[in-house]
GROMACS .gro file of C-alpha atoms in nm:
model
  498
    1MET     CA    1   0.000   0.000   0.000
    2ASN     CA    2   0.276   0.242   0.096
    3GLN     CA    3   0.469   0.152  -0.217
    4LYS     CA    4   0.165   0.222  -0.437
    5PHE     CA    5   0.096   0.542  -0.248
    6THR     CA    6   0.457   0.654  -0.294
    7LEU     CA    7   0.454   0.569  -0.665
    8LYS     CA    8   0.125   0.752  -0.713
    9ASN     CA    9   0.253   1.060  -0.538
   10GLY     CA   10   0.579   1.041  -0.727
   11ILE     CA   11   0.391   1.045  -1.057
   12LYS     CA   12   0.189   1.344  -0.937
   13ALA     CA   13   0.506   1.526  -0.833
   14VAL     CA   14   0.670   1.466  -1.171
   15ALA     CA   15   0.354   1.575  -1.355
   16PHE     CA   16   0.334   1.888  -1.141
   17LEU     CA   17   0.699   1.966  -1.211
   18VAL     CA   18   0.657   1.918  -1.587
   19ILE     CA   19   0.349   2.141  -1.594
   20PHE     CA   20   0.523   2.404  -1.381
   21VAL     CA   21   0.830   2.410  -1.607
   22LEU     CA   22   0.611   2.432  -1.917
   23LEU     CA   23   0.402   2.717  -1.777
   24PHE     CA   24   0.715   2.895  -1.651
   25HIS     CA   25   0.868   2.872  -2.000
   26LEU     CA   26   0.550   2.995  -2.169
   27ALA     CA   27   0.521   3.285  -1.924
   28THR     CA   28   0.883   3.381  -1.985
   29GLU     CA   29   0.839   3.372  -2.363
   30LEU     CA   30   0.521   3.580  -2.343
   31LEU     CA   31   0.657   3.844  -2.109
   32ARG     CA   32   1.011   3.895  -2.230
   33SER     CA   33   1.095   4.156  -2.493
   34LYS     CA   34   1.081   4.016  -2.844
   35TRP     CA   35   1.343   4.229  -3.021
   36THR     CA   36   1.162   4.211  -3.356
   37GLU     CA   37   1.179   4.575  -3.462
   38ASP     CA   38   1.446   4.730  -3.683
   39ASN     CA   39   1.736   4.482  -3.680
   40GLN     CA   40   1.503   4.195  -3.578
   41ASP     CA   41   1.764   4.051  -3.343
   42ARG     CA   42   1.530   3.776  -3.225
   43TYR     CA   43   1.485   3.630  -3.572
   44VAL     CA   44   1.849   3.677  -3.669
   45LEU     CA   45   1.977   3.486  -3.366
   46GLN     CA   46   1.702   3.231  -3.320
   47ASN     CA   47   1.697   3.129  -3.685
   48PHE     CA   48   2.064   3.040  -3.656
   49TYR     CA   49   1.976   2.758  -3.419
   50ASP     CA   50   1.747   2.614  -3.687
   51LEU     CA   51   2.027   2.560  -3.940
   52ASP     CA   52   2.122   2.205  -4.031
   53GLU     CA   53   2.447   2.102  -3.866
   54ASP     CA   54   2.769   2.164  -4.062
   55SER     CA   55   2.577   2.344  -4.338
   56LEU     CA   56   2.767   2.672  -4.310
   57ASP     CA   57   3.093   2.765  -4.485
   58VAL     CA   58   3.123   3.141  -4.416
   59LEU     CA   59   3.014   3.319  -4.098
   60PHE     CA   60   2.975   3.697  -4.090
   61LEU     CA   61   3.019   3.867  -3.751
   62GLY     CA   62   2.949   4.230  -3.670
   63SER     CA   63   2.682   4.483  -3.586
   64SER     CA   64   2.382   4.608  -3.785
   65GLN     CA   65   2.629   4.680  -4.066
   66ILE     CA   66   2.613   4.314  -4.170
   67ILE     CA   67   2.243   4.268  -4.089
   68TYR     CA   68   2.161   4.526  -4.357
   69GLY     CA   69   2.476   4.509  -4.568
   70VAL     CA   70   2.533   4.141  -4.649
   71ASP     CA   71   2.266   3.915  -4.797
   72PRO     CA   72   2.357   3.545  -4.758
   73VAL     CA   73   2.072   3.447  -4.991
   74GLU     CA   74   2.230   3.662  -5.263
   75LEU     CA   75   2.571   3.507  -5.186
   76TYR     CA   76   2.414   3.167  -5.248
   77ASP     CA   77   2.221   3.267  -5.560
   78TYR     CA   78   2.522   3.444  -5.710
   79ALA     CA   79   2.807   3.208  -5.617
   80GLY     CA   80   2.667   2.913  -5.423
   81ILE     CA   81   2.821   3.033  -5.094
   82SER     CA   82   2.656   2.911  -4.774
   83ALA     CA   83   2.680   3.198  -4.525
   84TYR     CA   84   2.505   3.349  -4.224
   85CYS     CA   85   2.513   3.697  -4.064
   86LEU     CA   86   2.529   3.647  -3.688
   87GLY     CA   87   2.517   4.005  -3.565
   88GLY     CA   88   2.280   4.272  -3.441
   89ALA     CA   89   2.232   4.637  -3.352
   90SER     CA   90   2.552   4.777  -3.196
   91ALA     CA   91   2.673   4.424  -3.124
   92SER     CA   92   3.007   4.440  -2.943
   93LEU     CA   93   3.305   4.222  -3.021
   94MET     CA   94   3.241   4.056  -2.684
   95SER     CA   95   2.901   3.952  -2.816
   96ASN     CA   96   3.056   3.844  -3.145
   97TYR     CA   97   3.310   3.632  -2.961
   98TYR     CA   98   3.057   3.441  -2.752
   99TRP     CA   99   2.824   3.392  -3.047
  100LEU     CA  100   3.120   3.260  -3.247
  101ILE     CA  101   3.173   2.998  -2.976
  102GLU     CA  102   2.799   2.928  -2.983
  103ALA     CA  103   2.808   2.888  -3.361
  104GLU     CA  104   3.097   2.643  -3.344
  105LYS     CA  105   2.881   2.400  -3.145
  106THR     CA  106   2.683   2.310  -3.458
  107GLN     CA  107   2.875   2.463  -3.750
  108ASN     CA  108   3.224   2.439  -3.893
  109PRO     CA  109   3.281   2.753  -4.104
  110SER     CA  110   3.614   2.776  -4.283
  111VAL     CA  111   3.601   3.157  -4.317
  112ILE     CA  112   3.499   3.429  -4.069
  113MET     CA  113   3.423   3.774  -4.211
  114LEU     CA  114   3.443   4.031  -3.928
  115GLU     CA  115   3.294   4.378  -3.982
  116THR     CA  116   3.504   4.631  -3.791
  117SER     CA  117   3.262   4.908  -3.683
  118SER     CA  118   3.241   4.778  -3.328
  119LEU     CA  119   3.605   4.859  -3.256
  120LEU     CA  120   3.504   5.225  -3.241
  121GLU     CA  121   3.172   5.186  -3.060
  122GLU     CA  122   3.091   5.174  -2.690
  123ILE     CA  123   2.929   4.867  -2.538
  124LYS     CA  124   2.561   4.934  -2.470
  125GLU     CA  125   2.403   4.708  -2.209
  126TYR     CA  126   2.052   4.716  -2.355
  127GLN     CA  127   2.192   4.601  -2.689
  128GLU     CA  128   2.401   4.325  -2.532
  129ARG     CA  129   2.089   4.214  -2.347
  130LYS     CA  130   1.935   4.117  -2.679
  131ARG     CA  131   2.225   3.887  -2.763
  132VAL     CA  132   2.216   3.727  -2.418
  133ASP     CA  133   1.837   3.679  -2.415
  134GLU     CA  134   1.841   3.491  -2.745
  135MET     CA  135   2.129   3.258  -2.653
  136LYS     CA  136   2.042   2.912  -2.523
  137LEU     CA  137   2.130   2.842  -2.162
  138SER     CA  138   2.478   2.691  -2.144
  139LEU     CA  139   2.819   2.745  -1.986
  140ASN     CA  140   2.896   2.975  -2.280
  141LYS     CA  141   2.598   3.195  -2.191
  142VAL     CA  142   2.701   3.204  -1.824
  143GLN     CA  143   3.052   3.315  -1.924
  144PHE     CA  144   2.903   3.580  -2.155
  145VAL     CA  145   2.700   3.724  -1.866
  146GLN     CA  146   3.003   3.715  -1.636
  147SER     CA  147   3.214   3.895  -1.897
  148LEU     CA  148   2.963   4.179  -1.917
  149GLY     CA  149   3.064   4.252  -1.556
  150ALA     CA  150   3.096   4.628  -1.516
  151PHE     CA  151   2.872   4.690  -1.816
  152ARG     CA  152   2.576   4.535  -1.633
  153THR     CA  153   2.340   4.743  -1.423
  154GLU     CA  154   2.115   4.442  -1.357
  155SER     CA  155   2.189   4.118  -1.178
  156ALA     CA  156   2.352   3.828  -1.358
  157LEU     CA  157   2.059   3.611  -1.252
  158SER     CA  158   1.815   3.835  -1.442
  159TYR     CA  159   2.011   3.754  -1.759
  160LEU     CA  160   1.994   3.381  -1.696
  161VAL     CA  161   1.631   3.383  -1.574
  162PRO     CA  162   1.476   3.658  -1.791
  163ILE     CA  163   1.138   3.658  -1.617
  164ILE     CA  164   1.308   3.832  -1.323
  165LYS     CA  165   1.348   4.138  -1.546
  166TYR     CA  166   1.030   4.108  -1.749
  167HIS     CA  167   0.774   3.987  -1.491
  168SER     CA  168   0.610   4.331  -1.466
  169ARG     CA  169   0.578   4.371  -1.842
  170TRP     CA  170   0.230   4.212  -1.851
  171SER     CA  171   0.061   4.552  -1.878
  172GLU     CA  172   0.255   4.629  -2.198
  173LEU     CA  173   0.162   4.309  -2.383
  174SER     CA  174   0.013   4.341  -2.732
  175ALA     CA  175  -0.097   4.113  -3.014
  176LYS     CA  176   0.262   4.112  -3.136
  177ASP     CA  177   0.379   3.947  -2.814
  178ILE     CA  178   0.135   3.663  -2.864
  179GLY     CA  179   0.186   3.613  -3.236
  180VAL     CA  180   0.554   3.697  -3.268
  181GLY     CA  181   0.668   3.336  -3.275
  182LEU     CA  182   0.426   3.232  -3.545
  183ASN     CA  183   0.613   3.383  -3.839
  184PRO     CA  184   0.991   3.364  -3.797
  185ASP     CA  185   1.058   3.396  -4.173
  186LEU     CA  186   1.152   3.762  -4.151
  187ALA     CA  187   1.531   3.753  -4.126
  188TYR     CA  188   1.694   3.556  -4.401
  189ARG     CA  189   2.005   3.380  -4.271
  190GLY     CA  190   2.071   3.689  -4.062
  191PHE     CA  191   1.988   3.944  -4.332
  192ASN     CA  192   1.717   4.205  -4.272
  193ILE     CA  193   1.558   4.335  -4.590
  194ALA     CA  194   1.521   4.712  -4.552
  195ASP     CA  195   1.237   4.889  -4.727
  196GLN     CA  196   1.407   5.224  -4.680
  197CYS     CA  197   1.626   5.444  -4.897
  198LYS     CA  198   1.814   5.761  -4.805
  199LYS     CA  199   1.872   6.017  -5.076
  200ASP     CA  200   2.052   6.348  -5.111
  201LEU     CA  201   2.372   6.216  -4.953
  202ASP     CA  202   2.704   6.375  -5.049
  203TYR     CA  203   2.926   6.127  -5.233
  204ASP     CA  204   3.240   6.322  -5.140
  205LEU     CA  205   3.153   6.278  -4.774
  206MET     CA  206   3.087   5.907  -4.821
  207ILE     CA  207   3.433   5.829  -4.952
  208ILE     CA  208   3.723   5.873  -4.711
  209ASP     CA  209   3.995   5.946  -4.968
  210ASN     CA  210   3.978   6.320  -4.903
  211ASP     CA  211   3.974   6.299  -4.522
  212SER     CA  212   4.259   6.429  -4.311
  213ILE     CA  213   4.409   6.133  -4.129
  214ASP     CA  214   4.523   6.352  -3.839
  215SER     CA  215   4.185   6.511  -3.766
  216ASP     CA  216   3.882   6.369  -3.582
  217VAL     CA  217   4.085   6.072  -3.459
  218ARG     CA  218   3.876   5.833  -3.250
  219GLU     CA  219   4.054   5.587  -3.026
  220LEU     CA  220   3.977   5.218  -3.050
  221TYR     CA  221   3.803   5.098  -2.733
  222SER     CA  222   4.033   4.877  -2.528
  223TYR     CA  223   3.758   4.634  -2.428
  224GLN     CA  224   3.662   4.594  -2.794
  225GLN     CA  225   4.028   4.528  -2.882
  226GLU     CA  226   4.043   4.268  -2.604
  227TYR     CA  227   3.773   4.061  -2.767
  228PHE     CA  228   3.909   4.131  -3.112
  229VAL     CA  229   4.226   3.953  -3.000
  230LYS     CA  230   4.019   3.667  -2.856
  231ILE     CA  231   3.845   3.625  -3.193
  232VAL     CA  232   4.179   3.629  -3.375
  233GLU     CA  233   4.326   3.370  -3.139
  234TYR     CA  234   4.016   3.150  -3.158
  235CYS     CA  235   4.033   3.148  -3.538
  236GLN     CA  236   4.406   3.068  -3.531
  237GLU     CA  237   4.357   2.782  -3.286
  238ASN     CA  238   4.073   2.633  -3.491
  239ASP     CA  239   4.230   2.684  -3.836
  240ILE     CA  240   3.962   2.932  -3.947
  241LYS     CA  241   4.051   3.202  -4.198
  242LEU     CA  242   3.967   3.550  -4.064
  243VAL     CA  243   3.907   3.853  -4.289
  244LEU     CA  244   3.831   4.206  -4.170
  245PHE     CA  245   3.604   4.430  -4.375
  246LYS     CA  246   3.412   4.758  -4.350
  247THR     CA  247   3.079   4.827  -4.517
  248PRO     CA  248   3.014   5.172  -4.664
  249LYS     CA  249   2.929   5.408  -4.379
  250TYR     CA  250   2.875   5.785  -4.395
  251SER     CA  251   3.026   5.852  -4.052
  252TRP     CA  252   3.342   5.646  -4.118
  253LYS     CA  253   3.667   5.841  -4.143
  254ALA     CA  254   4.007   5.782  -4.299
  255SER     CA  255   4.160   5.797  -3.951
  256ASP     CA  256   3.931   5.507  -3.851
  257ALA     CA  257   4.040   5.304  -4.152
  258VAL     CA  258   4.408   5.370  -4.086
  259GLN     CA  259   4.378   5.244  -3.726
  260ILE     CA  260   4.199   4.927  -3.835
  261GLN     CA  261   4.456   4.869  -4.108
  262ALA     CA  262   4.735   4.895  -3.850
  263LEU     CA  263   4.555   4.638  -3.633
  264ALA     CA  264   4.512   4.409  -3.934
  265ASP     CA  265   4.882   4.441  -4.019
  266GLU     CA  266   4.978   4.361  -3.661
  267TYR     CA  267   4.795   4.028  -3.678
  268GLY     CA  268   4.865   3.953  -4.044
  269LEU     CA  269   4.502   3.989  -4.154
  270THR     CA  270   4.341   4.113  -4.475
  271TYR     CA  271   4.135   4.429  -4.432
  272LEU     CA  272   3.887   4.540  -4.699
  273ASP     CA  273   3.756   4.891  -4.637
  274TYR     CA  274   3.481   4.980  -4.883
  275ASN     CA  275   3.482   5.345  -4.781
  276TRP     CA  276   3.794   5.392  -4.994
  277GLU     CA  277   3.671   5.498  -5.337
  278GLU     CA  278   3.864   5.227  -5.523
  279LEU     CA  279   3.677   4.953  -5.339
  280LEU     CA  280   3.347   5.144  -5.317
  281THR     CA  281   3.326   5.179  -5.693
  282SER     CA  282   3.419   4.814  -5.747
  283PHE     CA  283   3.055   4.709  -5.700
  284ASP     CA  284   2.882   4.981  -5.907
  285TYR     CA  285   2.786   5.179  -5.597
  286ASN     CA  286   2.512   5.440  -5.647
  287ILE     CA  287   2.469   5.681  -5.356
  288ASP     CA  288   2.116   5.773  -5.473
  289THR     CA  289   1.980   5.419  -5.429
  290ASP     CA  290   2.224   5.217  -5.221
  291MET     CA  291   2.189   5.358  -4.869
  292LYS     CA  292   1.910   5.274  -4.623
  293ASP     CA  293   2.024   5.563  -4.403
  294TYR     CA  294   2.348   5.745  -4.335
  295ASP     CA  295   2.535   5.436  -4.214
  296HIS     CA  296   2.364   5.127  -4.360
  297LEU     CA  297   2.325   4.992  -4.711
  298SER     CA  298   1.981   4.963  -4.865
  299THR     CA  299   1.869   4.623  -4.989
  300LEU     CA  300   1.965   4.717  -5.345
  301GLY     CA  301   2.308   4.824  -5.219
  302ALA     CA  302   2.340   4.504  -5.015
  303ASP     CA  303   2.268   4.290  -5.320
  304LYS     CA  304   2.548   4.454  -5.516
  305PHE     CA  305   2.785   4.454  -5.220
  306SER     CA  306   2.715   4.085  -5.154
  307ASP     CA  307   2.803   3.999  -5.515
  308CYS     CA  308   3.130   4.187  -5.468
  309LEU     CA  309   3.210   3.994  -5.148
  310ALA     CA  310   3.119   3.670  -5.324
  311ASP     CA  311   3.374   3.745  -5.595
  312TYR     CA  312   3.639   3.802  -5.327
  313LEU     CA  313   3.552   3.486  -5.136
  314THR     CA  314   3.549   3.258  -5.437
  315ALA     CA  315   3.876   3.404  -5.565
  316ASN     CA  316   4.060   3.361  -5.233
  317PHE     CA  317   3.911   3.054  -5.066
  318ASP     CA  318   3.822   2.703  -5.173
  319LEU     CA  319   3.452   2.713  -5.094
  320PRO     CA  320   3.202   2.457  -5.220
  321ASP     CA  321   2.929   2.566  -5.459
  322ARG     CA  322   2.624   2.457  -5.264
  323ARG     CA  323   2.401   2.512  -5.570
  324GLU     CA  324   2.551   2.193  -5.709
  325GLU     CA  325   2.413   1.995  -5.415
  326PRO     CA  326   2.054   1.901  -5.507
  327ASP     CA  327   1.952   1.841  -5.144
  328TYR     CA  328   2.102   2.160  -5.003
  329ASP     CA  329   1.839   2.376  -4.830
  330LEU     CA  330   1.887   2.745  -4.746
  331GLN     CA  331   1.607   2.702  -4.492
  332ILE     CA  332   1.433   3.029  -4.574
  333ASN     CA  333   1.085   3.113  -4.698
  334ARG     CA  334   1.149   3.209  -5.060
  335ASP     CA  335   0.802   3.354  -5.105
  336THR     CA  336   0.838   3.605  -4.821
  337TYR     CA  337   1.199   3.677  -4.923
  338ASN     CA  338   1.090   3.764  -5.278
  339GLN     CA  339   0.795   3.965  -5.146
  340GLU     CA  340   1.016   4.171  -4.917
  341HIS     CA  341   1.253   4.237  -5.204
  342THR     CA  342   0.955   4.382  -5.385
  343ASP     CA  343   0.890   4.599  -5.079
  344ALA     CA  344   1.248   4.722  -5.092
  345ALA     CA  345   1.217   4.801  -5.462
  346LEU     CA  346   0.906   5.007  -5.387
  347VAL     CA  347   1.114   5.256  -5.190
  348THR     CA  348   1.395   5.289  -5.443
  349THR     CA  349   1.174   5.329  -5.751
  350THR     CA  350   1.052   5.678  -5.843
  351ASP     CA  351   0.894   5.606  -6.181
  352THR     CA  352   0.514   5.595  -6.145
  353VAL     CA  353   0.443   5.312  -6.390
  354GLU     CA  354   0.734   5.103  -6.263
  355TRP     CA  355   0.621   5.158  -5.903
  356LEU     CA  356   0.260   5.060  -5.971
  357THR     CA  357   0.380   4.758  -6.168
  358LEU     CA  358   0.586   4.645  -5.868
  359LEU     CA  359   0.283   4.698  -5.647
  360THR     CA  360   0.074   4.464  -5.863
  361GLN     CA  361   0.332   4.193  -5.794
  362HIS     CA  362   0.283   4.235  -5.419
  363THR     CA  363   0.025   3.990  -5.288
  364THR     CA  364   0.043   4.039  -4.911
  365CYS     CA  365  -0.009   4.410  -4.851
  366ASP     CA  366  -0.297   4.652  -4.798
  367VAL     CA  367  -0.315   4.956  -5.027
  368PHE     CA  368  -0.488   5.275  -4.906
  369ILE     CA  369  -0.584   5.540  -5.163
  370ALA     CA  370  -0.722   5.892  -5.117
  371THR     CA  371  -0.771   6.153  -5.388
  372LYS     CA  372  -0.700   6.522  -5.345
  373GLY     CA  373  -0.857   6.767  -5.585
  374ASP     CA  374  -1.022   6.676  -5.914
  375VAL     CA  375  -0.884   6.362  -6.076
  376GLY     CA  376  -1.160   6.285  -6.326
  377GLY     CA  377  -1.032   6.263  -6.682
  378GLN     CA  378  -0.666   6.286  -6.570
  379VAL     CA  379  -0.580   5.917  -6.525
  380SER     CA  380  -0.382   5.773  -6.815
  381ASP     CA  381  -0.487   5.441  -6.966
  382GLU     CA  382  -0.164   5.282  -6.839
  383ILE     CA  383  -0.214   5.397  -6.480
  384ALA     CA  384  -0.585   5.310  -6.490
  385ALA     CA  385  -0.504   4.956  -6.607
  386LEU     CA  386  -0.252   4.907  -6.326
  387LEU     CA  387  -0.496   5.039  -6.064
  388ALA     CA  388  -0.759   4.798  -6.196
  389GLN     CA  389  -0.505   4.517  -6.174
  390LEU     CA  390  -0.454   4.612  -5.808
  391GLY     CA  391  -0.826   4.558  -5.755
  392LEU     CA  392  -0.966   4.911  -5.787
  393GLU     CA  393  -1.323   4.894  -5.922
  394THR     CA  394  -1.408   5.265  -5.948
  395ASP     CA  395  -1.334   5.441  -6.278
  396LEU     CA  396  -1.145   5.743  -6.149
  397ASN     CA  397  -1.181   5.920  -6.483
  398ALA     CA  398  -1.558   5.921  -6.431
  399LEU     CA  399  -1.536   6.116  -6.104
  400ALA     CA  400  -1.702   6.458  -6.119
  401SER     CA  401  -1.551   6.786  -6.009
  402GLY     CA  402  -1.557   6.808  -5.629
  403ASP     CA  403  -1.582   6.433  -5.575
  404CYS     CA  404  -1.389   6.290  -5.282
  405PHE     CA  405  -1.274   5.930  -5.318
  406VAL     CA  406  -1.109   5.676  -5.086
  407ALA     CA  407  -1.031   5.307  -5.125
  408TRP     CA  408  -0.889   5.019  -4.926
  409LEU     CA  409  -0.749   4.743  -5.147
  410THR     CA  410  -0.713   4.454  -4.906
  411SER     CA  411  -0.438   4.196  -4.888
  412ASP     CA  412  -0.689   3.923  -4.975
  413GLY     CA  413  -0.781   4.082  -5.308
  414THR     CA  414  -1.106   4.258  -5.219
  415SER     CA  415  -1.173   4.632  -5.217
  416VAL     CA  416  -1.373   4.882  -5.013
  417GLU     CA  417  -1.439   5.211  -5.195
  418GLU     CA  418  -1.637   5.528  -5.126
  419VAL     CA  419  -1.719   5.840  -5.329
  420THR     CA  420  -1.890   6.154  -5.197
  421GLN     CA  421  -1.973   6.488  -5.358
  422ALA     CA  422  -1.824   6.803  -5.203
  423GLY     CA  423  -1.793   6.659  -4.854
  424GLU     CA  424  -1.588   6.385  -4.694
  425ALA     CA  425  -1.522   6.029  -4.801
  426GLN     CA  426  -1.388   5.808  -4.523
  427ILE     CA  427  -1.316   5.443  -4.457
  428SER     CA  428  -1.188   5.330  -4.118
  429GLY     CA  429  -1.161   5.017  -3.909
  430ASN     CA  430  -0.911   4.756  -3.801
  431LEU     CA  431  -0.688   4.527  -4.003
  432GLY     CA  432  -0.655   4.155  -3.940
  433ASN     CA  433  -0.366   4.212  -3.699
  434GLY     CA  434  -0.573   4.457  -3.493
  435VAL     CA  435  -0.400   4.771  -3.620
  436SER     CA  436  -0.642   5.058  -3.686
  437TYR     CA  437  -0.657   5.248  -4.015
  438SER     CA  438  -0.838   5.556  -4.147
  439ILE     CA  439  -0.852   5.687  -4.505
  440VAL     CA  440  -0.995   6.034  -4.563
  441SER     CA  441  -1.049   6.256  -4.866
  442LYS     CA  442  -1.236   6.576  -4.786
  443ILE     CA  443  -1.298   6.940  -4.865
  444GLN     CA  444  -1.266   7.154  -4.556
  445ASP     CA  445  -1.326   7.531  -4.570
  446GLY     CA  446  -1.280   7.514  -4.944
  447THR     CA  447  -0.950   7.326  -4.919
  448ALA     CA  448  -0.902   6.967  -5.034
  449LEU     CA  449  -0.724   6.743  -4.779
  450THR     CA  450  -0.627   6.377  -4.746
  451GLU     CA  451  -0.534   6.157  -4.451
  452LEU     CA  452  -0.379   5.810  -4.456
  453SER     CA  453  -0.357   5.704  -4.092
  454ILE     CA  454  -0.225   5.384  -3.934
  455ASN     CA  455  -0.282   5.355  -3.559
  456GLY     CA  456  -0.372   5.722  -3.545
  457THR     CA  457  -0.060   5.847  -3.724
  458ASP     CA  458  -0.122   6.029  -4.053
  459ARG     CA  459   0.149   5.991  -4.317
  460SER     CA  460  -0.028   6.124  -4.625
  461LEU     CA  461   0.181   6.349  -4.846
  462ASN     CA  462  -0.144   6.542  -4.906
  463GLY     CA  463  -0.046   6.626  -5.262
  464GLU     CA  464  -0.269   6.687  -5.562
  465GLY     CA  465  -0.373   6.363  -5.729
  466LEU     CA  466  -0.356   6.014  -5.582
  467ASN     CA  467  -0.220   5.970  -5.230
  468ILE     CA  468  -0.131   5.605  -5.168
  469ARG     CA  469  -0.001   5.423  -4.862
  470VAL     CA  470   0.116   5.060  -4.868
  471TYR     CA  471   0.105   4.861  -4.543
  472SER     CA  472   0.218   4.506  -4.460
  473GLU     CA  473   0.004   4.336  -4.194
  474SER     CA  474   0.244   4.044  -4.153
  475ARG     CA  475   0.536   4.278  -4.087
  476TRP     CA  476   0.336   4.535  -3.888
  477THR     CA  477   0.483   4.818  -4.091
  478ALA     CA  478   0.404   5.078  -4.355
  479ILE     CA  479   0.619   5.007  -4.659
  480GLU     CA  480   0.585   5.330  -4.856
  481THR     CA  481   0.369   5.640  -4.897
  482VAL     CA  482   0.354   5.820  -5.232
  483CYS     CA  483   0.161   6.087  -5.419
  484ILE     CA  484   0.103   6.056  -5.793
  485ASP     CA  485   0.048   6.387  -5.975
  486LEU     CA  486  -0.191   6.277  -6.248
  487GLU     CA  487  -0.132   6.587  -6.460
  488THR     CA  488   0.241   6.525  -6.492
  489GLY     CA  489   0.254   6.152  -6.416
  490GLU     CA  490   0.532   6.222  -6.165
  491MET     CA  491   0.548   6.062  -5.822
  492THR     CA  492   0.668   6.193  -5.488
  493CYS     CA  493   0.784   5.927  -5.239
  494LYS     CA  494   0.772   5.970  -4.861
  495THR     CA  495   1.069   5.744  -4.791
  496ARG     CA  496   1.292   5.892  -5.057
  497SER     CA  497   1.213   6.243  -4.940
  498GLY     CA  498   1.346   6.162  -4.592
   0.00000   0.00000   0.00000
């Protein structure tokens, strides 16, 4: 009897423990920060764990420079190189070192490409927290937390048991916290497709050839150099080839490049700095289309830069062409990858017909349209055909003077449209992900106005003609806002005007 009683209670205890651990894990995952905005650190780091063992030949380490600047999918498509970008926003070389050790548990890369920006950047605890949170619990993670030491303002235990830090976050939870794990196909082997493009940059300030080497000298941070040496020694001990490189960056100076070159020479390493004009022009760089912002490449720039790096890698290292292996799997969602490339093209294209044509190829976005002023009789046959292809049912050329028109072309192929005479046309509601929207075309005190609002924030350019905003529900982001002047056929783009 006692034996049965003990066995029964033992089973109950084990069941209780299993349920407790499961609920504790679920609570932790729900409450902790998800790091899915901007650099999408969660996806970049977590997707690495999903790679097949020993499927990687080149590992890129660095900060957001590589997350936006190097596209491993393009490396594969162009040259058959199997690569991954294991970095993140302001990632320190300490972080890079411990993630290199983490990577070596399942992968055996023959080449490490180390982006050098971090040598001149301070360690930021909140950024390092992202890299710690996404690392699996192991001795390596414990050592990472210990190494943060003086850079930590929170207890080491809160890094190892995240719910200690995030337990009070319940009041901030949103739909994104619940659904964030359902669609991890948003960072492609560590690359983050950027639907942004910065224009009006000064090419002479981008290149460093004209800089004075003796002015604006920034010292390399000693704690970054410490882990730089650790990475060098680790690669030497494990017979891994290490190459240093620098992506194009507006704030980079010749004095920075000279210091890194001296460090490379000291350790007998190759250093490729693409801020020198000779290297920058080697991949057909275009400053009008190739920068996401001042310091990061756009997706178009990353594609060209990745091809350039692929040429270097294939010329200097004996890397297998994985395209020749019929069973090799990049382990990405090609459909979403191609769709996001279309998103990126939407912010670099300024030709109206080309832009609308790209939009017709997009199958997972919502399109909001509001007219300003009289548009009847002004829509060309080509533009009208493309709008109809997008799903627009109203003949805009048939609109009378003073008509206000709005439309919501949904991601599932349906449309909601409204026309009013000399008043206000409005459509509002919530999208499938719960985000609110409002589309308004109105005449107020004799003045025509438009509004294209997402979650209460209006981003309409409010220009004469067609004001259009494109929004991705799956990515929780507005892709682009434009205004098409129907008289001239010219288009103004919100992103490219920033």
